[in-house]
Coordinates of C-alpha atoms and ligand atoms in Angstrom, one line a residue:
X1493 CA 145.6 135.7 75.6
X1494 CA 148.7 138.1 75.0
X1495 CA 149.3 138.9 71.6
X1496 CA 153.2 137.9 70.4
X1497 CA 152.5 138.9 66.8
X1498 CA 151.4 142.0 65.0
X1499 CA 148.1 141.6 62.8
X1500 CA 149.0 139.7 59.9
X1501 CA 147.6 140.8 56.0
X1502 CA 145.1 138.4 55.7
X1503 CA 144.4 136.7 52.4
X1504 CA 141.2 134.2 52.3
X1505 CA 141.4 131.7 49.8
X1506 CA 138.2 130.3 48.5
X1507 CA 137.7 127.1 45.8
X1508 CA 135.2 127.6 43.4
X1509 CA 133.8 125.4 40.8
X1510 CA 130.3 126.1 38.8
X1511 CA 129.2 128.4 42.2
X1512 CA 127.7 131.0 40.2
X1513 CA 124.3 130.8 42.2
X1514 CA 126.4 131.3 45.6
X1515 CA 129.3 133.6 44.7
X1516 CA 127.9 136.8 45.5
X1517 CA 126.6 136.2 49.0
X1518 CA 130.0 134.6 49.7
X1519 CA 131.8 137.4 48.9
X1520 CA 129.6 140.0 50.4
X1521 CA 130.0 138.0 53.7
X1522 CA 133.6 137.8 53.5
X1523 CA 134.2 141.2 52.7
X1524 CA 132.1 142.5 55.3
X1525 CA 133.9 139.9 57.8
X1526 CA 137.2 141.1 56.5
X1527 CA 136.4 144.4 56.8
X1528 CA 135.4 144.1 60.4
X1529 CA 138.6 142.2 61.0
X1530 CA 140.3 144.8 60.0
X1531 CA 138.6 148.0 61.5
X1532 CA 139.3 145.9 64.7
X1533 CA 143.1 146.1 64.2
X1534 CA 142.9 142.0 64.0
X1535 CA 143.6 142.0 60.3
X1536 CA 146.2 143.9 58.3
X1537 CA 144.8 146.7 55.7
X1538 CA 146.6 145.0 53.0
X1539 CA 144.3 141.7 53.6
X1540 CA 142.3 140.5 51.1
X1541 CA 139.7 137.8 49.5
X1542 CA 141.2 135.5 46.7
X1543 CA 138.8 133.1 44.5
X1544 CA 140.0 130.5 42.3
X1545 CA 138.1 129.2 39.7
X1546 CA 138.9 125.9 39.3
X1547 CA 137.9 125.7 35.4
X1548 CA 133.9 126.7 36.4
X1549 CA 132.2 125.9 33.3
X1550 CA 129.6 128.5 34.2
X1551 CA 129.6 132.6 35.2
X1552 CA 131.8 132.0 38.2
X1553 CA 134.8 133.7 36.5
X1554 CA 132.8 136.5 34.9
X1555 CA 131.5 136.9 38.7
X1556 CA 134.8 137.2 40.3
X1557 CA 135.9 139.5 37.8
X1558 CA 133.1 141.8 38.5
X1559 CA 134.2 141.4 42.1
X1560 CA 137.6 143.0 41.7
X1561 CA 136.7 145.3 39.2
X1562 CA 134.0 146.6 42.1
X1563 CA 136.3 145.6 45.2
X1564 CA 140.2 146.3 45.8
X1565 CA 139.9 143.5 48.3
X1566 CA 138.6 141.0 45.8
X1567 CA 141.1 139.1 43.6
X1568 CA 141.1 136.0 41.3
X1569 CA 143.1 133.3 40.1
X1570 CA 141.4 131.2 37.2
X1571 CA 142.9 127.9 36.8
X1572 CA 143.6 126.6 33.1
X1573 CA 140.8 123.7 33.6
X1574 CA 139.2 122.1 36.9
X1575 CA 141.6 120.1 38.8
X1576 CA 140.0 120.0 41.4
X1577 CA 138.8 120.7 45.2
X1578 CA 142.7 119.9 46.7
X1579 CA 144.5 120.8 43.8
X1580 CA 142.6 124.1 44.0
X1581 CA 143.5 125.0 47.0
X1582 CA 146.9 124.3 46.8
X1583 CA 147.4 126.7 43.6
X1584 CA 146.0 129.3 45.5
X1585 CA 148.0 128.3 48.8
X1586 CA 150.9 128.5 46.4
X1587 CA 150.4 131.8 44.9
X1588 CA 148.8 133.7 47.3
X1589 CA 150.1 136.4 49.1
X1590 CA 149.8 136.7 53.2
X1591 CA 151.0 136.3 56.3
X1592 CA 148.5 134.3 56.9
X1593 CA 146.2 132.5 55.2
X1594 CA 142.5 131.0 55.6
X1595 CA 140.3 128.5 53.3
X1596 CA 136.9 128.3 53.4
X1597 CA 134.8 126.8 51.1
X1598 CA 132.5 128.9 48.6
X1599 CA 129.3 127.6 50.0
X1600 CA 129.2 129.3 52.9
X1601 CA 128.8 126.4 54.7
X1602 CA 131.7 127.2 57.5
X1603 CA 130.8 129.8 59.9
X1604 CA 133.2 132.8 58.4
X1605 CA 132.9 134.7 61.9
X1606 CA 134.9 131.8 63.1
X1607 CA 137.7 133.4 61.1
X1608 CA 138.0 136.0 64.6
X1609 CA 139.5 133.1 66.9
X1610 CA 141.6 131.6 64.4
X1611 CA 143.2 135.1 64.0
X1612 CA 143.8 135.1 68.0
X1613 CA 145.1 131.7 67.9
X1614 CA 147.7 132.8 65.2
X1615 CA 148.3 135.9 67.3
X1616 CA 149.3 133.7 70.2
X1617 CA 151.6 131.8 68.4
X1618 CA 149.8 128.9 66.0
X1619 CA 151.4 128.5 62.7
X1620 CA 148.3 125.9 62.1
X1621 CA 144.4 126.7 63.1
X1622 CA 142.1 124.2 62.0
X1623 CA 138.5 124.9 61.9
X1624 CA 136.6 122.3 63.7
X1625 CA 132.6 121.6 63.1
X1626 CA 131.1 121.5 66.4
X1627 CA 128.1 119.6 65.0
X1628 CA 126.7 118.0 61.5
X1629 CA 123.1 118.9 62.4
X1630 CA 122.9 119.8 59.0
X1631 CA 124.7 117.1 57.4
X1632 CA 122.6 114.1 56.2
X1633 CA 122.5 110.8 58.6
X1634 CA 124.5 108.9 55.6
X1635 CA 126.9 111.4 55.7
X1636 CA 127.9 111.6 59.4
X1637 CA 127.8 107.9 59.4
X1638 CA 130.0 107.6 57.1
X1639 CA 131.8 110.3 58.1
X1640 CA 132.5 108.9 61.8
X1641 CA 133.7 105.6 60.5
X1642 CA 135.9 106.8 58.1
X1643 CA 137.7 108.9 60.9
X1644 CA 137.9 105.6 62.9
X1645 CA 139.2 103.8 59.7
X1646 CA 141.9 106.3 58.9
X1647 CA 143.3 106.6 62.7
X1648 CA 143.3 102.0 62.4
X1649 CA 145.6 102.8 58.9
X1650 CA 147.7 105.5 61.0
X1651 CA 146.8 108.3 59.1
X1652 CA 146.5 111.5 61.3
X1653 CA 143.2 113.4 60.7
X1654 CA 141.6 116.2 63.0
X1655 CA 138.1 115.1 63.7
X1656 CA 135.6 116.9 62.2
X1657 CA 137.7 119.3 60.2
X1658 CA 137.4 119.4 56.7
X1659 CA 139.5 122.8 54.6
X1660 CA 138.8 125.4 56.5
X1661 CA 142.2 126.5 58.0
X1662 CA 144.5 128.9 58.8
X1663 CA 148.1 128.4 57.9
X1664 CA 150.5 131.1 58.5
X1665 CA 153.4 131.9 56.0
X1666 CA 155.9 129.8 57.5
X1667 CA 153.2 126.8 57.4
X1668 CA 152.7 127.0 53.6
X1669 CA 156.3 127.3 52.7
X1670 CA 156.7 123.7 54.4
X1671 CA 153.7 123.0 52.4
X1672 CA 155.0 124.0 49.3
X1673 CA 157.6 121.3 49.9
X1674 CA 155.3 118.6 50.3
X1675 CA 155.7 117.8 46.3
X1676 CA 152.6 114.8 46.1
X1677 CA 150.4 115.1 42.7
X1678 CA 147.8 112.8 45.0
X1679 CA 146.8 115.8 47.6
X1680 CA 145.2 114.9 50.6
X1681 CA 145.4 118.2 52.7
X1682 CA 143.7 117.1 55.6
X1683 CA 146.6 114.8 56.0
X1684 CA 149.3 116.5 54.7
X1685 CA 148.9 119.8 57.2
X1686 CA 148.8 118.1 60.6
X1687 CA 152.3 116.5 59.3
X1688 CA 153.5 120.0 59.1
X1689 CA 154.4 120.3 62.3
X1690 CA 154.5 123.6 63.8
X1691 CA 152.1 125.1 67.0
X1692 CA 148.5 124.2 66.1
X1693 CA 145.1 125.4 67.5
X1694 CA 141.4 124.2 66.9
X1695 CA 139.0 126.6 66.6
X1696 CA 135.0 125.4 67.2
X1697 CA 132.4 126.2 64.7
X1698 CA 129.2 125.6 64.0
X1699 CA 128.5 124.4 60.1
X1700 CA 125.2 125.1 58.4
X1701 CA 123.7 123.8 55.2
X1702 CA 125.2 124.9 51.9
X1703 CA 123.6 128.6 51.5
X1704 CA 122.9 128.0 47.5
X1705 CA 124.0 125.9 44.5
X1706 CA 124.3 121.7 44.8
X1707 CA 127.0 120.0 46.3
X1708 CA 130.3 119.2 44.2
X1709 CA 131.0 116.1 45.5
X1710 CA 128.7 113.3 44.7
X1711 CA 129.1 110.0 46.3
X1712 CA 130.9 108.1 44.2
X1713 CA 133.4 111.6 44.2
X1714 CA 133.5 111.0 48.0
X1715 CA 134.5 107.7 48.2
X1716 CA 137.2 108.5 45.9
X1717 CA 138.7 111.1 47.8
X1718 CA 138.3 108.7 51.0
X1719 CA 140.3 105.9 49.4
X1720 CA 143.0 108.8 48.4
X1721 CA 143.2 110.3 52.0
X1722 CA 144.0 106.7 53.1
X1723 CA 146.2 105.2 49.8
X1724 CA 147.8 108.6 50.3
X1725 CA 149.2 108.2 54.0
X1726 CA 149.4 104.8 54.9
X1727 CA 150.9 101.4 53.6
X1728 CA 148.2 99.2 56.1
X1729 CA 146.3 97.9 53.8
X1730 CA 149.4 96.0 51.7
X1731 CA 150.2 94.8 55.3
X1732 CA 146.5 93.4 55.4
X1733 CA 147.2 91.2 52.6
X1734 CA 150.1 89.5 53.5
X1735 CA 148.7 88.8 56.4
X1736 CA 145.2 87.9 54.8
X1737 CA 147.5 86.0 52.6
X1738 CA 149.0 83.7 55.6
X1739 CA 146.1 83.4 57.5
X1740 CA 144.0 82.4 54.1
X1741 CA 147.1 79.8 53.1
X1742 CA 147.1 78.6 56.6
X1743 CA 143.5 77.5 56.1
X1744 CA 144.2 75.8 52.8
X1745 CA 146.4 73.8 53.9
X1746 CA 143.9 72.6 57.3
X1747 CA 141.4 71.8 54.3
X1748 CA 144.4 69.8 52.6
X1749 CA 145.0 67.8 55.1
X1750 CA 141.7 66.5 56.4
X1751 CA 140.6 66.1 52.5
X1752 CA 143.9 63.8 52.5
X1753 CA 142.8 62.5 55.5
X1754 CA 139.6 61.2 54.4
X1755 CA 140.9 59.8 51.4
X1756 CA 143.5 57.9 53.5
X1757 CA 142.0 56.8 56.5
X1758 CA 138.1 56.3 55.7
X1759 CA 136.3 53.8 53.3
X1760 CA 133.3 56.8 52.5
X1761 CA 133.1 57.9 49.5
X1762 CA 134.7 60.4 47.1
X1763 CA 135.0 63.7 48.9
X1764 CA 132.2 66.2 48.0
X1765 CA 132.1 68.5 44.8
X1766 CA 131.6 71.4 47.8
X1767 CA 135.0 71.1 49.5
X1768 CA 137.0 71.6 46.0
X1769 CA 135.0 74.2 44.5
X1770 CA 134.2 76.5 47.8
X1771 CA 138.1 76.8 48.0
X1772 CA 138.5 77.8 44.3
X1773 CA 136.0 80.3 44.2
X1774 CA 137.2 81.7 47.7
X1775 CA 140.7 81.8 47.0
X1776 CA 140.0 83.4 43.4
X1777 CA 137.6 85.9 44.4
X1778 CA 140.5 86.7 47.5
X1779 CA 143.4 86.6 45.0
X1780 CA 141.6 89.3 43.1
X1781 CA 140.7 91.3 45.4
X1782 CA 144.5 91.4 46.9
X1783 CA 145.7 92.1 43.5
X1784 CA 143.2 94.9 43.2
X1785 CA 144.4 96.8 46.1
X1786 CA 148.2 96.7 45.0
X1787 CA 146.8 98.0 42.1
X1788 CA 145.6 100.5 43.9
X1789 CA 149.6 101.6 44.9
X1790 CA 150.6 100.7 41.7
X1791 CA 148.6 103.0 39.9
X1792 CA 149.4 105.8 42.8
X1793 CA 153.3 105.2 41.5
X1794 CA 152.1 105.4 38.2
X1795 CA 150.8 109.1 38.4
X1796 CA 154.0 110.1 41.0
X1797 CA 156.7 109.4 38.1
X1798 CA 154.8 111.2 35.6
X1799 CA 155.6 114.4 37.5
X1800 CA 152.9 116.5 35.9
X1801 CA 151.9 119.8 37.3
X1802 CA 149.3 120.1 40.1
X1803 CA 147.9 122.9 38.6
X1804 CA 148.4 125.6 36.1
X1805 CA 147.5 128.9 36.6
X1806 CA 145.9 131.0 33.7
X1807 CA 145.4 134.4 34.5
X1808 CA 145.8 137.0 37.6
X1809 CA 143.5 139.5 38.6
Ligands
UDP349 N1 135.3 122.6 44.4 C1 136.4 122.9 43.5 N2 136.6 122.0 42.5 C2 135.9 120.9 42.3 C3 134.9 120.6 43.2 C4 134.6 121.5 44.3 O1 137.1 123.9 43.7 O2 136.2 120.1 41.4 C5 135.0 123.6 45.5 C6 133.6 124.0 45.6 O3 133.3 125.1 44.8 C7 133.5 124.4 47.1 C8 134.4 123.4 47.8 O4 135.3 122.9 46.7 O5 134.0 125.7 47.4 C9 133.7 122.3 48.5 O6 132.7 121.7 47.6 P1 131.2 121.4 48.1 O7 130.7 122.4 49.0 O8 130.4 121.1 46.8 O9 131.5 120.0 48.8 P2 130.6 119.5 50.1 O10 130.6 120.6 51.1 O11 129.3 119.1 49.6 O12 131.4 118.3 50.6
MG350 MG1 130.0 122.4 50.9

């Protein structure tokens, strides 16, 4: 691979909400990966590790502050409340400094070693490297179920995803001013970066279990996020209901008909309870259901207009 570009100053940006059980190893790992990257000439001396606390309501911020009091590579960005894994990340993609720039998250789930070949890839040329989980060994069977039909669900609704990727990325300077215009208050990275553009690479990796701490995202805060990266990138599913819509109407009226037909051209009797009540409770239950995911843009247009700030940052160090 020939090098085109000189090693860039490295800034790693790392989420962190309520990690204080975690935080330490993570930053002893980066640091000593960082260090490594640059005593290798692969990583600018200015690089550097950046944690933002996205409104931990334990020690994490009284952590990272003893971090860069104890390391000039350590920084930290504390965030006026929690807003949030995306959001996060996007106030430190934002405000960080770099030429380039990798996420990972602060679990030390994603192999940080891996951070070597996405620094080659850039150094070839990639404006975008995404991370890429060779296996979910250590994800549960629910999860990797779920996982693989969600990937098949978005690519059906036309949303571009990389398989198996998640947030840990590289996105060089160029990449994140192009990101910066992308002015959504419902952020869906994993959609929004391969619609960047630019040279991308993958980069394989093998992902463990989470090293300490419980998981932020509980079910009900996964199936959320889903519904977002899908609400977020694709207008399928109000095509779905017009053509529910037709195909549903179309079957009403075949009911209609033979109900009329009955009435008309046989001496039986009264046509059942069944085929009047089935219908109503079909149609209803349908109807709602329709209405429910318009809602569901509706309320998306609702929190677009208001404009508010993605984030607010509340102090530097
Ligand atoms: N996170 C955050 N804000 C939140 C929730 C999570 O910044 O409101 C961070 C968290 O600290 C971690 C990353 O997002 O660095 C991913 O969270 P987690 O590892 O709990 O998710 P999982 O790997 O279980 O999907
Ligand atoms: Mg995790």
């Amino acid at each position: 691979m020939t090098s085109s570009r000189p090693a860039p100053a490295l800034s790693i940006v790392v989420p962190c909400y309520n990690e204080q059980d975690v935080l330490r190893a993570t930053a002893a790992t980066l640091l000593s990966v960082l260090d490594t990257l640059i005593a290798n000439g692969e990583a600018a001396a200015s690089s550097a590790v950046y944690f933002i606390d996205d409104g931990s309501r334990d020690r994490t911020w009284a952590i990272i502050s003893e971090l860069s009091a104890a390391n000039a590579r350590s920084h930290g960005i504390k965030l006026s409340r929690n807003y949030g894994h995306q959001n996060a990340l996007l106030a430190g993609l934002l405000t960080i400094p770099g030429d380039a720039l990798i996420s990972i998250d602060a679990d030390l789930q994603d192999d940080a070693t891996a951070m070597r070949g996405m620094l080659a890839e850039y150094a070839a040329g990639a404006d975008v490297v995404y991370g890429v989980r060779r296996q979910r060994q250590s994800d549960s069977w629910f999860k990797r179920l779920s996982a693989a039909m969600y990937y098949r669900l978005a690519r059906l609704m036309g949303v571009r995803l990389v398989f198996n990727h998640a947030d840990y990325r590289l996105l060089s300077r160029r990449a994140i001013e192009t990101l910066g215009q992308y002015q959504e208050r419902n952020v869906f990275l994993r959609g929004i970066v391969p619609q960047l553009g630019f040279e991308s690479a993958v980069v394989q990796y093998d992902r463990g279990p989470r090293a300490a701490g419980e998981s932020k995202y509980p079910l009900w805060k996964m199936l959320k996020f889903a519904a977002e990266g899908i609400t977020s990138f694709s207008a399928v599913p109000l095509k779905l209901i017009t053509l529910l819509g037709l195909l549903v109407s179309l079957a009403s009226f075949a009911t209609a008909m033979w109900a009329l037909s009955i009435r008309l051209f046989s001496r039986s009797a009264v046509p059942g309870w069944t085929s009047t009540v089935v219908p109503l409770y079909f149609l209803g239950g349908l109807q709602l259901l329709c209405v429910g995911i318009v809602g569901q843009y509706l309320a998306k247009i609702y929190i677009e207009t208001k404009a508010r700030p993605r984030y607010t940052i509340e102090k530097v160090i």
